[in-house]
Coordinates of C-alpha atoms (C1' of nucleotides) in Angstrom, one line a residue:
Chain F
M631 CA -20.1 21.1 -2.7
T632 CA -17.4 20.2 0.0
G633 CA -17.5 17.0 -2.2
S634 CA -13.7 16.2 -2.8
R635 CA -13.5 13.1 -0.5
N636 CA -11.4 10.2 -1.3
G637 CA -13.7 7.9 -3.1
V638 CA -12.6 4.4 -2.0
L639 CA -13.1 5.4 1.6
E640 CA -16.3 7.0 0.7
L641 CA -17.5 3.9 -1.1
A642 CA -16.4 1.9 2.0
V643 CA -18.1 3.8 4.7
L644 CA -21.4 4.4 2.7
G645 CA -21.3 0.9 1.7
S646 CA -20.7 -0.5 5.2
L647 CA -23.2 1.9 6.6
H648 CA -25.8 0.9 4.1
E649 CA -25.8 -2.7 5.7
N650 CA -26.5 -1.2 9.0
P651 CA -25.6 1.8 11.1
L652 CA -22.4 1.8 12.9
H653 CA -20.1 3.9 14.9
G654 CA -16.3 4.7 14.0
Y655 CA -14.5 2.0 16.0
E656 CA -16.8 -0.9 14.9
L657 CA -16.8 0.6 11.2
R658 CA -13.1 0.3 11.2
K659 CA -13.0 -3.2 12.5
R660 CA -15.5 -4.2 9.9
L661 CA -13.6 -2.9 7.0
N662 CA -10.2 -4.2 8.2
T663 CA -11.9 -7.7 8.8
L664 CA -13.5 -7.6 5.2
L665 CA -10.2 -6.5 3.7
G666 CA -7.7 -7.9 6.2
M667 CA -5.7 -9.5 3.5
F668 CA -5.3 -6.5 1.5
R669 CA -5.2 -3.2 3.4
A670 CA -6.1 -1.5 6.4
F671 CA -7.9 1.7 7.1
S672 CA -6.7 4.1 9.9
Y673 CA -8.6 6.6 12.2
G674 CA -6.8 9.5 10.7
S675 CA -8.7 9.0 7.5
L676 CA -11.9 7.4 8.8
Y677 CA -12.7 10.4 11.1
P678 CA -12.1 13.1 8.5
C679 CA -14.0 11.2 6.0
L680 CA -17.1 10.7 8.3
K681 CA -16.9 14.4 9.2
G682 CA -17.0 15.3 5.5
L683 CA -19.9 12.9 4.8
L684 CA -21.8 14.5 7.8
T685 CA -21.5 18.1 6.5
D686 CA -22.5 16.9 3.1
G687 CA -25.5 15.3 4.5
L688 CA -24.9 11.8 3.2
I689 CA -24.9 10.5 6.6
V690 CA -26.4 11.5 10.1
E691 CA -25.9 11.0 13.7
E692 CA -28.6 8.3 14.8
E693 CA -30.7 9.4 17.7
P694 CA -30.6 7.5 20.9
P695 CA -33.7 5.8 22.1
D696 CA -35.0 9.0 23.3
D697 CA -35.5 8.3 26.9
V698 CA -31.9 8.3 27.7
V699 CA -31.4 11.9 27.1
L700 CA -28.8 12.8 29.8
G701 CA -25.4 13.7 28.7
R702 CA -24.0 10.2 28.2
R703 CA -22.8 10.5 24.8
S704 CA -20.1 7.7 24.3
K705 CA -21.0 6.1 21.0
I706 CA -21.8 8.2 17.9
V707 CA -23.9 5.9 15.7
Y708 CA -24.0 7.0 12.0
K709 CA -26.6 6.0 9.4
L710 CA -27.1 6.9 5.6
T711 CA -29.6 9.6 4.6
A712 CA -31.6 9.3 1.2
E713 CA -28.8 11.5 -0.4
G714 CA -26.3 8.9 0.9
K715 CA -28.1 6.0 -0.7
E716 CA -28.2 8.0 -3.7
R717 CA -24.6 8.8 -3.7
L718 CA -23.7 5.1 -2.9
Q719 CA -25.7 4.1 -5.9
E720 CA -23.7 6.6 -8.0
L721 CA -20.3 5.3 -6.7
L722 CA -21.5 1.6 -7.4
T723 CA -22.4 2.5 -11.0
Q724 CA -18.8 3.8 -11.9
A725 CA -16.3 1.6 -13.6
G726 CA -13.0 3.3 -14.0
P727 CA -9.3 3.4 -13.1
S728 CA -10.3 4.1 -9.4
S729 CA -12.2 0.8 -9.3
W730 CA -9.5 -1.3 -10.4
E731 CA -6.3 -0.3 -9.0
D732 CA -4.6 -2.1 -6.3
E733 CA -5.9 -0.1 -3.3
S734 CA -9.5 0.2 -4.5
F735 CA -10.3 -3.0 -6.4
G736 CA -10.9 -5.0 -3.2
I737 CA -13.7 -2.7 -1.8
H738 CA -15.4 -2.5 -5.0
F739 CA -15.4 -6.3 -5.4
A740 CA -16.7 -6.6 -1.8
F741 CA -19.9 -4.7 -2.8
F742 CA -20.3 -6.4 -6.0
R743 CA -23.7 -7.9 -4.7
H744 CA -25.0 -4.2 -4.8
T745 CA -23.6 -3.6 -8.2
E746 CA -25.0 -4.2 -11.6
A747 CA -23.8 -7.2 -13.8
E748 CA -22.5 -5.1 -16.3
V749 CA -20.6 -2.7 -14.1
R750 CA -19.1 -5.9 -12.4
L751 CA -17.9 -7.4 -15.7
R752 CA -16.2 -3.9 -16.7
I753 CA -14.4 -3.7 -13.3
L754 CA -13.2 -7.2 -13.6
E755 CA -12.0 -6.7 -17.1
G756 CA -10.3 -3.2 -16.0
R757 CA -8.5 -5.0 -13.2
R758 CA -7.3 -7.8 -15.6
S759 CA -6.0 -5.2 -18.0
R760 CA -4.2 -3.2 -15.3
L761 CA -2.4 -6.5 -14.2
E762 CA -1.5 -7.5 -17.8
E763 CA -0.2 -4.0 -18.4
R764 CA 2.0 -4.3 -15.4
M765 CA 3.4 -7.5 -16.3
E766 CA 4.1 -6.2 -19.8
N767 CA 6.1 -3.1 -18.4
V768 CA 8.1 -5.3 -16.0
R769 CA 8.8 -7.9 -18.8
T770 CA 10.0 -5.3 -21.5
A771 CA 12.1 -3.3 -18.9
L772 CA 13.6 -6.5 -17.7
A773 CA 14.4 -7.5 -21.3
R774 CA 16.0 -4.1 -21.7
T775 CA 18.3 -4.7 -18.9
R776 CA 21.7 -5.8 -20.0
E777 CA 23.4 -7.1 -16.8
R778 CA 22.0 -10.4 -15.3
L779 CA 20.5 -10.4 -12.2
D780 CA 21.5 -12.4 -9.0
S781 CA 19.3 -15.5 -7.9
Y782 CA 17.5 -13.5 -5.1
T783 CA 16.3 -10.9 -7.6
L784 CA 15.4 -13.5 -10.0
E785 CA 13.5 -15.3 -7.5
L786 CA 11.7 -12.1 -6.4
Q787 CA 10.7 -11.4 -10.0
R788 CA 9.6 -15.0 -10.7
H789 CA 7.4 -14.9 -7.4
G790 CA 6.0 -11.6 -8.2
L791 CA 5.1 -12.5 -11.8
E792 CA 3.7 -15.7 -10.7
S793 CA 1.3 -13.9 -8.0
V794 CA 0.0 -11.5 -10.6
E795 CA -0.6 -14.5 -13.0
R796 CA -2.5 -16.3 -10.6
E797 CA -4.7 -13.2 -10.0
V798 CA -5.2 -12.9 -13.6
R799 CA -6.4 -16.4 -14.0
W800 CA -8.6 -15.9 -11.0
L801 CA -10.1 -12.9 -12.7
N802 CA -10.6 -14.9 -15.8
E803 CA -12.7 -17.5 -14.0
L804 CA -14.7 -14.7 -12.5
I805 CA -15.2 -13.2 -15.9
N806 CA -16.5 -16.5 -17.1
T807 CA -18.7 -17.0 -14.5
E808 CA -20.2 -13.5 -15.0
R809 CA -20.7 -14.1 -18.7
A810 CA -22.4 -17.4 -18.3
Q811 CA -24.8 -15.9 -15.9
A812 CA -25.4 -12.8 -18.2
A813 CA -26.0 -15.6 -21.1
D814 CA -28.4 -17.6 -18.7
K815 CA -30.3 -14.3 -18.1
S816 CA -30.6 -13.1 -21.5
Q817 CA -31.4 -16.6 -22.6
S818 CA -34.3 -17.0 -20.1
E819 CA -35.5 -13.6 -21.0
R820 CA -35.6 -14.6 -24.7
D821 CA -37.7 -17.8 -23.7
E822 CA -40.1 -15.2 -21.8
R823 CA -40.2 -17.7 -19.0
P824 CA -38.7 -15.4 -16.2
G825 CA -37.5 -17.4 -13.1
S826 CA -38.6 -20.7 -14.6
D827 CA -35.3 -22.7 -13.9
E828 CA -33.8 -20.8 -10.9
Chain U
M648 CA 22.0 14.4 12.6
T649 CA 19.4 15.2 9.8
G650 CA 19.0 11.4 9.9
S651 CA 15.2 10.6 10.1
R652 CA 14.8 9.5 6.7
N653 CA 12.3 6.8 5.5
G654 CA 14.4 3.8 5.8
V655 CA 13.0 1.7 3.3
L656 CA 13.6 4.3 0.6
E657 CA 17.1 4.9 2.1
L658 CA 18.0 1.2 1.6
A659 CA 16.5 1.2 -1.7
V660 CA 18.6 4.3 -3.0
L661 CA 21.8 3.3 -1.2
G662 CA 21.6 -0.3 -2.3
S663 CA 21.1 0.8 -6.1
L664 CA 23.9 3.3 -5.8
H665 CA 26.3 0.6 -4.6
E666 CA 25.9 -1.3 -7.7
N667 CA 26.9 1.5 -9.6
P668 CA 26.3 5.5 -9.8
L669 CA 23.0 6.7 -11.0
H670 CA 20.9 9.7 -11.5
G671 CA 17.4 10.2 -10.4
Y672 CA 15.5 9.2 -13.3
E673 CA 17.4 6.1 -13.9
L674 CA 17.3 5.3 -10.2
R675 CA 13.6 5.5 -10.4
K676 CA 13.3 3.3 -13.5
R677 CA 15.6 0.8 -11.7
L678 CA 13.6 0.4 -8.5
N679 CA 10.4 0.3 -10.3
T680 CA 11.6 -2.4 -12.6
L681 CA 13.2 -4.3 -9.5
L682 CA 9.8 -3.8 -7.5
G683 CA 7.5 -3.7 -10.5
M684 CA 4.9 -6.1 -9.3
F685 CA 5.0 -5.0 -5.6
R686 CA 5.2 -1.2 -5.5
A687 CA 6.4 2.2 -7.2
F688 CA 8.4 5.1 -6.0
S689 CA 7.5 8.6 -7.0
Y690 CA 9.7 11.6 -7.5
G691 CA 8.0 13.3 -4.6
S692 CA 9.7 11.0 -2.3
L693 CA 12.9 10.1 -4.2
Y694 CA 14.1 13.8 -4.6
P695 CA 13.6 14.6 -1.0
C696 CA 15.4 11.4 -0.1
L697 CA 18.4 12.3 -2.2
K698 CA 18.8 15.7 -0.8
G699 CA 18.7 14.3 2.7
L700 CA 21.4 11.8 1.9
L701 CA 23.5 14.4 0.3
T702 CA 23.4 16.7 3.2
D703 CA 24.1 14.0 5.6
G704 CA 27.2 13.1 3.3
L705 CA 26.1 9.5 2.4
I706 CA 26.1 10.3 -1.2
V707 CA 27.8 12.9 -3.4
E708 CA 27.4 14.2 -6.8
E709 CA 29.9 12.6 -9.2
E710 CA 32.1 15.0 -11.0
P711 CA 31.9 15.2 -14.7
P712 CA 35.0 14.1 -16.8
D713 CA 36.7 17.6 -16.0
D714 CA 37.2 18.8 -19.4
V715 CA 33.5 19.6 -19.9
V716 CA 33.5 22.4 -17.3
L717 CA 31.0 24.8 -19.2
G718 CA 27.6 25.3 -17.5
R719 CA 25.9 22.2 -19.2
R720 CA 24.6 20.4 -16.2
S721 CA 21.8 18.1 -17.4
K722 CA 22.2 14.9 -15.4
I723 CA 23.2 14.8 -11.9
V724 CA 24.9 11.6 -11.2
Y725 CA 25.0 10.3 -7.5
K726 CA 27.6 7.9 -5.9
L727 CA 28.0 6.4 -2.5
T728 CA 30.5 7.9 -0.2
A729 CA 32.5 5.7 2.4
E730 CA 29.9 6.8 5.0
G731 CA 27.2 5.6 2.7
K732 CA 28.6 2.2 2.3
E733 CA 29.0 1.9 6.1
R734 CA 25.3 3.1 6.6
L735 CA 24.2 0.6 3.9
Q736 CA 26.0 -2.1 5.7
E737 CA 24.2 -1.1 8.9
L738 CA 20.8 -1.2 7.1
L739 CA 21.5 -4.7 5.7
T740 CA 22.3 -5.9 9.2
Q741 CA 19.0 -4.8 10.7
A742 CA 16.1 -7.5 10.9
G743 CA 13.1 -6.0 12.4
P744 CA 9.6 -5.0 11.7
S745 CA 10.7 -2.6 9.1
S746 CA 12.1 -5.3 7.0
W747 CA 9.3 -7.7 6.9
E748 CA 6.2 -5.5 6.4
D749 CA 4.5 -5.4 2.9
E750 CA 6.1 -2.2 1.8
S751 CA 9.6 -3.0 2.9
F752 CA 10.1 -6.8 2.5
G753 CA 10.6 -6.5 -1.2
I754 CA 13.5 -4.1 -0.9
H755 CA 15.4 -6.1 1.7
F756 CA 14.9 -9.3 -0.2
A757 CA 16.1 -7.7 -3.5
F758 CA 19.3 -7.0 -1.7
F759 CA 19.8 -10.3 -0.1
R760 CA 22.9 -11.0 -1.9
H761 CA 24.6 -8.6 0.3
T762 CA 23.1 -9.7 3.4
E763 CA 24.4 -12.1 6.0
A764 CA 22.9 -15.6 5.9
E765 CA 21.7 -15.2 9.6
V766 CA 20.0 -11.9 8.8
R767 CA 18.4 -13.2 5.8
L768 CA 17.0 -16.0 7.7
R769 CA 15.6 -13.9 10.5
I770 CA 13.9 -11.5 7.9
L771 CA 12.3 -14.6 6.1
E772 CA 11.1 -15.9 9.4
G773 CA 9.7 -12.5 10.5
R774 CA 7.8 -12.1 7.3
R775 CA 6.3 -15.6 7.7
S776 CA 5.2 -14.6 11.1
R777 CA 3.8 -11.4 10.0
L778 CA 1.6 -13.2 7.5
E779 CA 0.5 -16.0 9.8
E780 CA -0.6 -13.5 12.4
R781 CA -2.5 -11.6 9.8
M782 CA -4.2 -14.9 8.8
E783 CA -4.9 -15.5 12.4
N784 CA -6.5 -12.1 12.9
V785 CA -8.7 -12.4 10.1
R786 CA -9.9 -15.9 10.7
T787 CA -10.8 -15.2 14.4
A788 CA -12.7 -12.0 13.5
L789 CA -14.6 -14.0 10.8
A790 CA -15.4 -16.6 13.5
R791 CA -16.8 -13.9 15.6
T792 CA -19.0 -12.4 12.9
R793 CA -22.5 -13.7 13.3
E794 CA -24.2 -12.8 10.0
R795 CA -23.2 -14.9 7.1
L796 CA -21.4 -13.3 4.1
D797 CA -22.5 -12.9 0.5
S798 CA -20.8 -15.1 -2.2
Y799 CA -18.5 -12.4 -3.5
T800 CA -17.3 -11.3 0.0
L801 CA -16.7 -14.9 0.6
E802 CA -14.7 -15.2 -2.7
L803 CA -12.6 -12.3 -1.9
Q804 CA -11.7 -13.7 1.6
R805 CA -11.1 -17.0 0.0
H806 CA -8.8 -15.6 -2.6
G807 CA -6.9 -13.4 -0.2
L808 CA -6.4 -15.9 2.2
E809 CA -5.2 -18.3 -0.6
S810 CA -2.6 -15.7 -1.7
V811 CA -1.2 -15.3 1.8
E812 CA -1.0 -19.0 2.2
R813 CA 0.8 -19.3 -1.1
E814 CA 3.2 -16.6 0.0
V815 CA 3.8 -18.5 3.3
R816 CA 4.5 -21.8 1.5
W817 CA 7.0 -19.7 -0.8
L818 CA 8.8 -18.4 2.4
N819 CA 8.8 -22.0 3.7
E820 CA 10.8 -23.1 0.7
L821 CA 13.3 -20.3 0.9
I822 CA 13.7 -20.9 4.6
N823 CA 14.4 -24.6 3.9
T824 CA 16.9 -23.7 1.3
E825 CA 18.8 -21.1 3.3
R826 CA 18.8 -23.6 6.3
A827 CA 20.3 -26.5 4.2
Q828 CA 23.1 -24.0 2.8
A829 CA 23.9 -22.9 6.4
A830 CA 24.0 -26.7 7.3
D831 CA 26.3 -27.3 4.2
K832 CA 28.5 -24.5 5.1
S833 CA 29.0 -25.5 8.8
Q834 CA 29.5 -29.0 7.6
S835 CA 32.5 -28.1 5.3
E836 CA 33.8 -25.8 7.9
R837 CA 33.7 -28.9 10.3
D838 CA 35.7 -30.8 7.8
E839 CA 38.3 -28.2 7.5
R840 CA 38.3 -28.5 3.6
P841 CA 37.1 -25.0 2.9
G842 CA 36.0 -24.5 -0.9
S843 CA 36.8 -28.0 -1.7
D844 CA 33.5 -29.0 -3.4
E845 CA 32.5 -25.6 -4.8
Chain L
dG63 C1' 13.9 22.9 -39.7
dG64 C1' 10.2 21.2 -36.9
dT65 C1' 8.2 18.5 -33.6
dC66 C1' 7.2 14.4 -30.9
dG67 C1' 8.3 11.5 -27.2
dA68 C1' 11.6 10.1 -24.0
dT69 C1' 14.9 11.9 -20.8
dG70 C1' 15.6 14.7 -16.7
dT71 C1' 14.9 17.7 -12.4
dA72 C1' 12.1 19.7 -9.3
dT73 C1' 8.0 21.4 -6.4
dC74 C1' 3.2 21.4 -4.4
dG75 C1' -1.1 20.6 -2.4
dA76 C1' -4.2 16.9 -0.8
dG77 C1' -4.7 13.3 1.9
dC78 C1' -3.0 9.2 4.4
dT79 C1' -0.3 6.8 8.1
dG80 C1' 1.3 5.8 12.8
dA81 C1' 1.6 7.7 17.2
dT82 C1' -0.5 9.6 20.6
dA83 C1' -4.0 11.4 24.1
dC84 C1' -7.7 10.9 26.8
dA85 C1' -12.4 9.0 28.2
dT86 C1' -15.4 5.1 29.3
dC87 C1' -16.9 0.5 29.9
dT88 C1' -16.3 -4.3 31.6
dG89 C1' -14.6 -8.4 34.0
dC90 C1' -12.4 -10.1 37.5
dA91 C1' -9.0 -10.8 41.5
dG92 C1' -8.1 -9.6 45.9
Chain X
dC997 C1' -16.7 -3.6 47.0
dT998 C1' -12.4 -1.7 45.1
dG999 C1' -9.2 -1.2 41.9
dC1000 C1' -7.1 -1.9 37.8
dA1001 C1' -6.0 -3.7 33.2
dG1002 C1' -7.7 -4.2 28.8
dA1003 C1' -11.0 -3.5 25.4
dT1004 C1' -13.9 0.0 23.4
dG1005 C1' -14.5 4.5 21.7
dT1006 C1' -13.5 9.4 19.8
dA1007 C1' -10.1 12.7 18.0
dT1008 C1' -5.9 15.1 16.5
dC1009 C1' -1.2 15.9 14.6
dA1010 C1' 3.5 15.9 12.5
dG1011 C1' 5.6 13.9 8.9
dC1012 C1' 5.6 11.6 4.8
dT1013 C1' 4.0 10.1 0.2
dC1014 C1' 1.2 10.4 -4.1
dG1015 C1' -0.3 12.3 -8.5
dA1016 C1' 0.1 16.2 -11.0
dT1017 C1' 2.3 19.6 -12.8
dA1018 C1' 6.0 22.4 -14.8
dC1019 C1' 10.0 23.0 -17.6
dA1020 C1' 14.2 21.8 -20.1
dT1021 C1' 17.0 19.0 -23.2
dC1022 C1' 18.0 15.3 -26.3
dG1023 C1' 17.6 12.4 -30.2
dA1024 C1' 15.0 10.6 -33.9
dC1025 C1' 12.5 11.0 -38.1
dC1026 C1' 10.1 13.4 -41.9

DNA sequence: GGTCGATGTATCGAGCTGATACATCTGCAG
DNA sequence: CTGCAGATGTATCAGCTCGATACATCGACC
């Protein structure tokens, strides 16, 4: 039970390797493209994570095509094991603070196509609550502040608040879409005509 | 020369203490209100920073009102020294990568009222370049990607890109305002009527 | 008088970042 | 064909930060 890895990183790696086997360098590029606007992973965290996943048997080094046996070992391609896939499913099922914080929400969202509808909804709502809570904190703290702020500080506050409000609106749209899809699905299930109109 | 502190944190602390003396707890609250939407500082970084600033003589513990001498030492109020003010001015003059990265831009912006107009402009432009560079990287990386992405990943990309574009537009407005003010100023200087219409 | 939450200082282990080192492969200019 | 610059690729380390935790005091309220 070496298993006390980062969680976000673990999901990112297992999720990426689920699509297709990769080596470290390419894995990093993939992730940093996927999340380019939000965050960037560094080798100092990726390689230790890969090492841990190896010793836990969640991934293995993919064998070269067998005829090239000589020492030339430049790329190390990793792929998921059965346990790895199981662990990935487990991670994709969890909806908790670790799925809607700033650093981790993007990753969870990026793998939503492998996530159950109900879990998706809970993560989106959790994220929204998190942002609303943050706005509330800042607002009350601001209200308690006696001295009035200079124009630059005010502008920073305004811009920050507006950005968060925009993300909340974005989340609202996504949540509505998810709800509508869930309603469609349960409706067509009630009609017992599965797959009739889509 | 103990001086290899974090920089962002140093600016945040010195800048806050410049407004008025504070103790650690209040300092943290101030900063986390000021930057509530962007980041949060923890004690684990604040206290070591304060300790370093103390040993470097940039801040000192403020003396209690002198008649209460008995051991009751619950609050430790810090204030800037002359060297501290000097150091703060030095930090406020610097415009470089450390002023426009994600973690530090907010701090620098929050203290813009103490920053010279020219430095403000360079920081805003540096921040804009940084964001445009990031967009460019993601866009070319996306273009090189062969396989088409699923709808969730696409939506994440779209939302991230839109957020960054919005921040660029915001920066553009700020830069225009700054330029206009600079032009006004040099105009009124050319007229040799300092302070006539303000 | 008791006790609960806010205020307040302080530290520690776990884990990440940014830098660095070093090897290989590929394209291409001379 | 040779050399060499830049992309590809693996790996580690010092320094720093986060989140948790510990502990003490204070004011308010019943």
